């Protein structure tokens, strides 16, 4: 009976968190409140004992900040410097002239895809590309509420989980399955192309429908005001991005996540050197960047804290045991297990790390091809993880783009949940046919 109540509390707390997030509640209030409901339903004490609400919530909260603070800070500074110097506007104008205003969305998606596949962290990509995306959407007069969807689609779908990607979601299975980052690359290539083409078509269709209803770009007082001033050459905005990409690629294998600190620091310094005379207010840019980084990482850490409490409940263990022992097709079972856990934790990597110790040996003993299992696990981790409470989704929509979930999430969900699920289905179909 206690396990049933715990399960009701876990599902109810998660559902309430999603609803409150969509309604725009402050995550510093809603996330711990929902985590407290989960704790009460599982008889987890608030303060006392080896496992308690405060300890586990704050372990998740502070652990995320400890791991990501410098990346968030430097990424935010890089983005603000791109804004303040006019480099973002210059690159946007150059791309618009090259591709035409009707290709603004493609430019944003492509920029995110290149940086993501080059090894730059998903969070950092959003910080770096947002200023350019804002300028492109303004230039094309597109509704700004779709910027998060364009950023997310280029970062967490066809690049994040495809063969060869240096993102952690493609590397975690290696430890458990003995594979390589290029596991099942043939099927992965087909799936990646499908997700890229179909997802872009669908996103463009969603945006075009909004434009036909009369939506357009709406400026805000907080937007960078760079009217009637000399802009730097577009290359001065592209070169720092290449510095970030190059340094991340060079140091990724040796320093892993810490390579991003070097890469972003290099990008910030190169941007300052190249565009020093174009700064309008360096101190204000640093102040705004710091505030933005703190808000973004705080919102995300609040949600991660919820996951820290959820993981120590009896219901969570029950759910993991249930989804990792599903009968039927092994690849389907693995996909369901990883997707479900990623959805519960709001984390693609979290879903893999929790599921693989049980799923990996079990299915390998049954004779499942490890390369096929690797690719299915990777792709499935990037689907239900993008529910409204996901840390990346919260950061991108609220912390970076300053949009509401109500306005921005549905397009994000379409291209980061539905499209990857379709890609996952295609991958399983191809593996079973050939």
Coordinates of C-alpha atoms in Angstrom, one line a residue:
X1 CA 0.0 0.0 0.0
X2 CA 2.8 2.4 0.8
X3 CA 4.4 1.8 -2.6
X4 CA 1.0 2.7 -4.3
X5 CA 0.8 5.9 -2.3
X6 CA 4.4 6.7 -3.2
X7 CA 3.6 6.1 -6.9
X8 CA 0.6 8.3 -6.7
X9 CA 2.6 11.0 -5.1
X10 CA 5.5 10.7 -7.6
X11 CA 3.2 10.9 -10.6
X12 CA 1.0 13.6 -9.0
X13 CA 4.0 15.7 -8.1
X14 CA 5.5 15.4 -11.5
X15 CA 2.2 16.2 -13.2
X16 CA 1.7 19.2 -10.9
X17 CA 5.2 20.5 -11.7
X18 CA 4.5 20.3 -15.4
X19 CA 1.2 22.1 -15.0
X20 CA 2.6 24.8 -12.8
X21 CA 5.5 25.3 -15.2
X22 CA 3.2 25.7 -18.1
X23 CA 1.2 28.2 -16.1
X24 CA 4.3 30.3 -15.5
X25 CA 4.8 29.7 -11.8
X26 CA 8.1 30.7 -10.3
X27 CA 10.2 27.5 -10.3
X28 CA 11.9 28.4 -7.0
X29 CA 8.5 28.0 -5.5
X30 CA 6.8 25.3 -7.6
X31 CA 9.7 22.8 -7.9
X32 CA 10.4 22.4 -4.1
X33 CA 6.7 22.5 -3.4
X34 CA 6.1 19.6 -5.8
X35 CA 9.2 17.8 -4.4
X36 CA 7.7 18.2 -0.9
X37 CA 4.5 16.4 -2.1
X38 CA 6.6 13.6 -3.5
X39 CA 8.6 13.3 -0.2
X40 CA 5.4 13.3 2.0
X41 CA 3.8 10.6 -0.1
X42 CA 6.9 8.4 0.4
X43 CA 7.3 9.1 4.1
X44 CA 10.6 10.9 3.5
X45 CA 11.3 13.2 6.5
X46 CA 11.9 16.8 5.9
X47 CA 15.0 17.3 8.0
X48 CA 16.1 14.1 9.8
X49 CA 17.5 10.8 8.7
X50 CA 20.1 9.7 6.2
X51 CA 17.5 10.4 3.4
X52 CA 15.5 13.5 3.9
X53 CA 13.8 16.2 1.7
X54 CA 16.1 19.1 2.4
X55 CA 19.3 17.1 1.9
X56 CA 18.3 15.4 -1.3
X57 CA 16.7 18.4 -2.8
X58 CA 19.7 20.6 -2.1
X59 CA 22.1 17.9 -3.3
X60 CA 20.5 18.0 -6.7
X61 CA 20.2 21.8 -6.6
X62 CA 23.8 22.6 -5.6
X63 CA 25.3 19.7 -7.5
X64 CA 24.0 21.1 -10.8
X65 CA 25.3 24.6 -10.0
X66 CA 28.7 23.2 -9.0
X67 CA 29.0 21.4 -12.3
X68 CA 27.7 24.1 -14.6
X69 CA 28.2 27.5 -13.1
X70 CA 31.2 28.6 -15.1
X71 CA 29.7 27.3 -18.3
X72 CA 26.5 29.2 -17.8
X73 CA 28.4 32.4 -16.8
X74 CA 30.8 32.4 -19.7
X75 CA 28.1 31.4 -22.1
X76 CA 25.9 34.3 -21.0
X77 CA 28.8 36.7 -21.2
X78 CA 29.6 35.5 -24.7
X79 CA 26.0 36.1 -25.8
X80 CA 25.8 39.5 -24.2
X81 CA 29.1 40.6 -25.8
X82 CA 27.7 39.4 -29.2
X83 CA 24.7 41.7 -28.6
X84 CA 26.6 44.7 -27.2
X85 CA 29.2 44.9 -30.0
X86 CA 26.7 44.5 -32.7
X87 CA 28.4 41.3 -33.9
X88 CA 25.1 39.3 -33.6
X89 CA 23.3 41.9 -35.8
X90 CA 26.1 41.9 -38.3
X91 CA 26.1 38.1 -38.7
X92 CA 22.3 38.1 -38.9
X93 CA 22.3 40.7 -41.6
X94 CA 24.9 38.8 -43.6
X95 CA 23.0 35.5 -43.3
X96 CA 19.7 37.2 -44.2
X97 CA 21.4 38.7 -47.3
X98 CA 22.9 35.3 -48.2
X99 CA 19.8 33.1 -47.6
X100 CA 17.0 35.5 -47.7
X101 CA 14.6 36.5 -44.9
X102 CA 12.5 33.4 -45.4
X103 CA 15.5 31.2 -44.3
X104 CA 15.9 32.8 -40.9
X105 CA 14.8 29.7 -39.1
X106 CA 17.1 27.5 -41.1
X107 CA 20.1 29.7 -40.2
X108 CA 19.4 29.4 -36.5
X109 CA 18.9 25.6 -36.7
X110 CA 22.0 25.2 -38.7
X111 CA 24.2 27.3 -36.4
X112 CA 23.0 25.3 -33.4
X113 CA 23.5 22.0 -35.2
X114 CA 27.1 22.8 -36.1
X115 CA 28.0 23.9 -32.6
X116 CA 26.3 20.9 -31.0
X117 CA 27.9 18.4 -33.3
X118 CA 31.2 20.2 -32.8
X119 CA 31.1 19.4 -29.1
X120 CA 29.7 22.6 -27.5
X121 CA 27.3 21.9 -24.7
X122 CA 23.6 22.2 -25.4
X123 CA 23.1 24.9 -22.7
X124 CA 26.0 26.9 -24.1
X125 CA 24.8 26.7 -27.7
X126 CA 21.5 28.4 -26.7
X127 CA 23.4 31.2 -25.0
X128 CA 25.8 31.7 -27.9
X129 CA 23.2 31.6 -30.7
X130 CA 20.3 33.4 -29.1
X131 CA 21.6 37.0 -29.9
X132 CA 21.9 36.1 -33.6
X133 CA 18.5 34.3 -33.5
X134 CA 16.9 37.4 -32.1
X135 CA 18.3 39.5 -34.8
X136 CA 17.4 37.1 -37.6
X137 CA 13.8 36.8 -36.3
X138 CA 13.6 40.6 -36.0
X139 CA 14.9 41.0 -39.6
X140 CA 12.4 38.4 -40.9
X141 CA 9.6 39.8 -38.7
X142 CA 8.9 36.3 -37.3
X143 CA 7.2 35.8 -33.8
X144 CA 9.9 35.6 -31.2
X145 CA 8.1 33.0 -29.2
X146 CA 9.4 30.4 -31.7
X147 CA 13.1 31.2 -31.1
X148 CA 13.3 28.5 -28.3
X149 CA 11.9 25.9 -30.7
X150 CA 14.5 26.8 -33.3
X151 CA 17.3 26.7 -30.8
X152 CA 16.2 23.4 -29.2
X153 CA 15.5 21.7 -32.6
X154 CA 19.0 22.4 -33.8
X155 CA 20.6 21.3 -30.5
X156 CA 18.8 18.4 -28.9
X157 CA 17.3 16.3 -31.8
X158 CA 19.2 15.1 -34.9
X159 CA 22.6 16.1 -33.7
X160 CA 22.6 15.3 -29.9
X161 CA 21.9 11.6 -30.2
X162 CA 23.3 10.7 -33.7
X163 CA 26.4 8.6 -34.5
X164 CA 29.6 10.5 -34.0
X165 CA 28.1 13.2 -31.8
X166 CA 30.5 14.3 -29.0
X167 CA 27.5 15.1 -26.7
X168 CA 27.3 13.0 -23.5
X169 CA 24.0 11.4 -24.6
X170 CA 25.9 9.5 -27.3
X171 CA 28.8 8.6 -25.1
X172 CA 27.2 7.2 -21.9
X173 CA 26.2 3.8 -23.6
X174 CA 29.8 3.1 -24.5
X175 CA 30.7 2.3 -20.9
X176 CA 27.8 -0.2 -20.5
X177 CA 27.7 -1.7 -24.0
X178 CA 31.3 -1.7 -25.1
X179 CA 30.5 0.2 -28.3
X180 CA 31.9 3.3 -30.0
X181 CA 30.4 6.8 -30.7
X182 CA 29.7 5.7 -34.2
X183 CA 27.6 2.7 -33.3
X184 CA 25.0 1.8 -36.0
X185 CA 26.0 4.9 -38.0
X186 CA 24.1 3.7 -41.1
X187 CA 20.7 3.7 -39.4
X188 CA 21.7 6.7 -37.4
X189 CA 22.4 8.7 -40.6
X190 CA 19.0 7.8 -42.0
X191 CA 17.2 8.7 -38.8
X192 CA 19.1 12.0 -38.4
X193 CA 18.3 13.1 -41.9
X194 CA 14.6 12.2 -41.4
X195 CA 14.4 14.2 -38.1
X196 CA 16.3 17.2 -39.6
X197 CA 14.1 17.4 -42.8
X198 CA 10.7 16.6 -41.2
X199 CA 11.4 18.6 -38.1
X200 CA 12.4 21.7 -40.0
X201 CA 9.4 21.4 -42.3
X202 CA 7.1 21.1 -39.4
X203 CA 8.6 23.9 -37.4
X204 CA 8.5 26.2 -40.5
X205 CA 4.9 25.2 -41.0
X206 CA 4.0 26.1 -37.4
X207 CA 5.7 29.5 -37.7
X208 CA 4.1 30.2 -41.1
X209 CA 0.6 29.4 -39.6
X210 CA 1.3 31.9 -36.8
X211 CA 2.4 34.6 -39.3
X212 CA -0.8 34.0 -41.3
X213 CA -2.8 34.6 -38.2
X214 CA -1.2 38.0 -37.9
X215 CA 1.6 37.3 -35.4
X216 CA 4.9 39.2 -35.9
X217 CA 8.1 40.2 -34.1
X218 CA 7.4 42.4 -31.1
X219 CA 10.3 44.4 -29.7
X220 CA 10.9 44.7 -26.0
X221 CA 12.5 47.5 -24.0
X222 CA 15.1 44.9 -22.8
X223 CA 16.2 44.1 -26.4
X224 CA 19.7 45.5 -27.4
X225 CA 19.3 48.9 -29.1
X226 CA 21.9 49.1 -31.8
X227 CA 20.2 51.4 -34.3
X228 CA 22.1 54.0 -36.4
X229 CA 25.6 52.8 -35.5
X230 CA 28.5 51.2 -37.3
X231 CA 28.4 47.4 -37.2
X232 CA 31.5 45.3 -37.2
X233 CA 32.3 42.9 -40.1
X234 CA 30.3 39.7 -40.0
X235 CA 33.5 37.7 -39.7
X236 CA 34.1 39.3 -36.3
X237 CA 31.1 37.5 -35.0
X238 CA 31.8 34.2 -36.8
X239 CA 35.4 33.9 -35.8
X240 CA 34.7 33.8 -32.0
X241 CA 32.1 31.1 -32.6
X242 CA 34.8 29.1 -34.5
X243 CA 37.2 29.6 -31.6
X244 CA 34.6 28.2 -29.2
X245 CA 34.0 25.3 -31.6
X246 CA 37.7 24.6 -32.2
X247 CA 38.8 24.7 -28.6
X248 CA 35.9 22.5 -27.5
X249 CA 36.8 20.0 -30.2
X250 CA 40.5 20.0 -29.3
X251 CA 40.1 19.6 -25.5
X252 CA 36.9 17.5 -25.4
X253 CA 38.6 14.1 -25.1
X254 CA 41.0 15.1 -22.4
X255 CA 39.0 17.6 -20.3
X256 CA 35.5 16.5 -21.1
X257 CA 33.0 19.0 -19.7
X258 CA 35.7 21.3 -18.4
X259 CA 36.8 21.8 -22.0
X260 CA 33.8 24.2 -22.3
X261 CA 35.3 26.6 -19.8
X262 CA 38.5 26.9 -21.9
X263 CA 36.4 27.1 -25.2
X264 CA 34.1 29.8 -23.9
X265 CA 36.8 31.8 -22.3
X266 CA 38.7 31.7 -25.6
X267 CA 35.5 32.8 -27.4
X268 CA 34.9 35.7 -25.0
X269 CA 38.6 36.9 -25.1
X270 CA 38.7 36.7 -28.9
X271 CA 35.4 38.6 -29.2
X272 CA 36.7 41.3 -26.9
X273 CA 40.0 41.6 -28.9
X274 CA 38.4 41.7 -32.3
X275 CA 35.5 44.0 -31.5
X276 CA 36.8 46.1 -28.6
X277 CA 36.0 49.4 -30.3
X278 CA 32.4 48.4 -31.0
X279 CA 31.4 47.9 -27.3
X280 CA 28.7 50.4 -26.2
X281 CA 28.7 49.6 -22.5
X282 CA 31.0 46.8 -21.4
X283 CA 30.1 47.1 -17.7
X284 CA 26.3 46.9 -18.4
X285 CA 26.8 43.9 -20.7
X286 CA 28.8 42.1 -17.9
X287 CA 26.1 43.0 -15.3
X288 CA 23.2 41.8 -17.5
X289 CA 25.2 38.6 -18.4
X290 CA 25.8 37.8 -14.8
X291 CA 22.1 38.3 -13.8
X292 CA 21.0 36.2 -16.8
X293 CA 23.3 33.4 -16.0
X294 CA 22.2 33.3 -12.3
X295 CA 18.5 33.2 -13.3
X296 CA 19.0 30.5 -15.9
X297 CA 21.1 28.2 -13.7
X298 CA 18.9 28.8 -10.7
X299 CA 15.7 27.9 -12.5
X300 CA 17.3 24.7 -13.9
X301 CA 18.8 23.7 -10.5
X302 CA 15.4 24.1 -8.9
X303 CA 14.0 21.5 -11.3
X304 CA 17.1 19.2 -10.9
X305 CA 16.4 19.4 -7.1
X306 CA 13.0 17.9 -7.7
X307 CA 14.6 15.0 -9.5
X308 CA 17.0 14.5 -6.5
X309 CA 14.0 13.9 -4.3
X310 CA 12.1 11.7 -6.8
X311 CA 15.1 9.4 -7.2
X312 CA 15.0 8.3 -3.6
X313 CA 11.4 7.3 -3.4
X314 CA 10.2 3.7 -3.4
X315 CA 7.9 4.5 -6.3
X316 CA 10.9 5.5 -8.5
X317 CA 12.6 2.2 -7.8
X318 CA 9.4 0.4 -8.6
X319 CA 8.9 2.3 -11.9
X320 CA 12.5 1.6 -12.9
X321 CA 12.1 -2.1 -12.2
X322 CA 8.9 -2.2 -14.1
X323 CA 10.1 -0.5 -17.3
X324 CA 13.4 -2.3 -17.4
X325 CA 11.8 -5.7 -17.4
X326 CA 9.2 -5.3 -20.1
X327 CA 8.5 -8.4 -22.2
X328 CA 8.4 -8.4 -26.0
X329 CA 10.8 -6.9 -28.5
X330 CA 14.1 -6.1 -26.8
X331 CA 14.7 -2.8 -28.6
X332 CA 11.2 -1.6 -27.9
X333 CA 11.6 -2.5 -24.2
X334 CA 14.9 -0.6 -24.0
X335 CA 13.4 2.4 -25.7
X336 CA 10.4 2.5 -23.4
X337 CA 12.6 2.1 -20.3
X338 CA 15.0 4.9 -21.2
X339 CA 12.3 7.2 -22.4
X340 CA 10.1 6.7 -19.3
X341 CA 13.0 7.3 -16.9
X342 CA 14.3 10.3 -18.8
X343 CA 10.8 11.7 -18.6
X344 CA 10.5 11.2 -14.9
X345 CA 13.9 12.7 -14.2
X346 CA 13.7 15.4 -16.9
X347 CA 17.1 14.4 -18.1
X348 CA 18.3 12.5 -21.1
X349 CA 21.6 11.6 -19.5
X350 CA 19.9 10.8 -16.3
X351 CA 17.5 8.4 -18.0
X352 CA 20.5 6.5 -19.6
X353 CA 22.6 6.3 -16.4
X354 CA 19.7 4.9 -14.4
X355 CA 18.4 2.5 -17.0
X356 CA 21.6 1.1 -18.6
X357 CA 23.0 -0.8 -15.6
X358 CA 19.8 -2.9 -15.7
X359 CA 18.9 -2.8 -19.4
X360 CA 22.4 -3.2 -20.9
X361 CA 23.5 -6.6 -19.3
X362 CA 19.9 -8.0 -19.5
X363 CA 19.5 -7.4 -23.3
X364 CA 23.1 -8.2 -24.1
X365 CA 22.7 -11.6 -22.4
X366 CA 19.7 -12.2 -24.7
X367 CA 21.9 -11.6 -27.8
X368 CA 20.8 -8.1 -28.7
X369 CA 23.2 -6.4 -31.1
X370 CA 25.1 -3.9 -28.8
X371 CA 25.4 -1.3 -31.6
X372 CA 21.6 -1.3 -32.2
X373 CA 21.0 -1.1 -28.5
X374 CA 23.4 1.8 -28.2
X375 CA 21.6 3.8 -30.9
X376 CA 18.1 3.0 -29.6
X377 CA 19.1 4.1 -26.1
X378 CA 20.7 7.3 -27.3
X379 CA 17.7 8.4 -29.5
X380 CA 15.1 7.4 -26.9
X381 CA 16.8 9.4 -24.2
X382 CA 16.2 12.6 -26.2
X383 CA 12.5 12.3 -26.5
X384 CA 10.4 12.4 -23.3
X385 CA 13.3 14.1 -21.5
X386 CA 12.1 17.4 -23.2
X387 CA 8.8 17.6 -21.2
X388 CA 8.1 21.1 -19.8
X389 CA 10.2 20.5 -16.6
X390 CA 13.4 19.5 -18.4
X391 CA 16.3 21.7 -17.3
X392 CA 17.4 22.6 -20.8
X393 CA 13.8 23.5 -21.8
X394 CA 13.4 25.7 -18.7
X395 CA 16.7 27.4 -19.3
X396 CA 16.1 28.1 -23.0
X397 CA 12.5 29.3 -22.7
X398 CA 12.8 31.3 -19.5
X399 CA 16.4 32.0 -18.7
X400 CA 17.7 32.8 -22.2
X401 CA 14.8 33.8 -24.4
X402 CA 12.6 35.3 -21.6
X403 CA 9.5 33.7 -23.0
X404 CA 6.7 31.9 -21.1
X405 CA 6.1 28.1 -21.3
X406 CA 2.5 28.9 -22.3
X407 CA 3.6 30.7 -25.5
X408 CA 6.8 28.9 -26.4
X409 CA 6.6 25.3 -25.2
X410 CA 4.2 23.7 -27.6
X411 CA 6.4 24.3 -30.6
X412 CA 9.4 23.1 -28.5
X413 CA 7.5 20.0 -27.6
X414 CA 6.6 19.3 -31.2
X415 CA 10.2 19.3 -32.5
X416 CA 11.9 17.9 -29.4
X417 CA 9.4 15.2 -28.2
X418 CA 7.3 14.2 -31.2
X419 CA 10.0 14.3 -33.8
X420 CA 12.5 12.3 -31.8
X421 CA 9.8 9.7 -31.0
X422 CA 9.1 9.4 -34.7
X423 CA 12.9 9.0 -35.3
X424 CA 13.1 6.4 -32.6
X425 CA 10.2 4.4 -34.3
X426 CA 12.0 4.6 -37.6
X427 CA 15.3 3.4 -36.1
X428 CA 13.6 0.4 -34.4
X429 CA 11.8 -0.4 -37.7
X430 CA 15.0 -0.4 -39.7
X431 CA 16.8 -2.5 -37.1
X432 CA 14.1 -5.1 -37.2
X433 CA 13.9 -5.1 -41.0
X434 CA 17.6 -5.4 -41.7

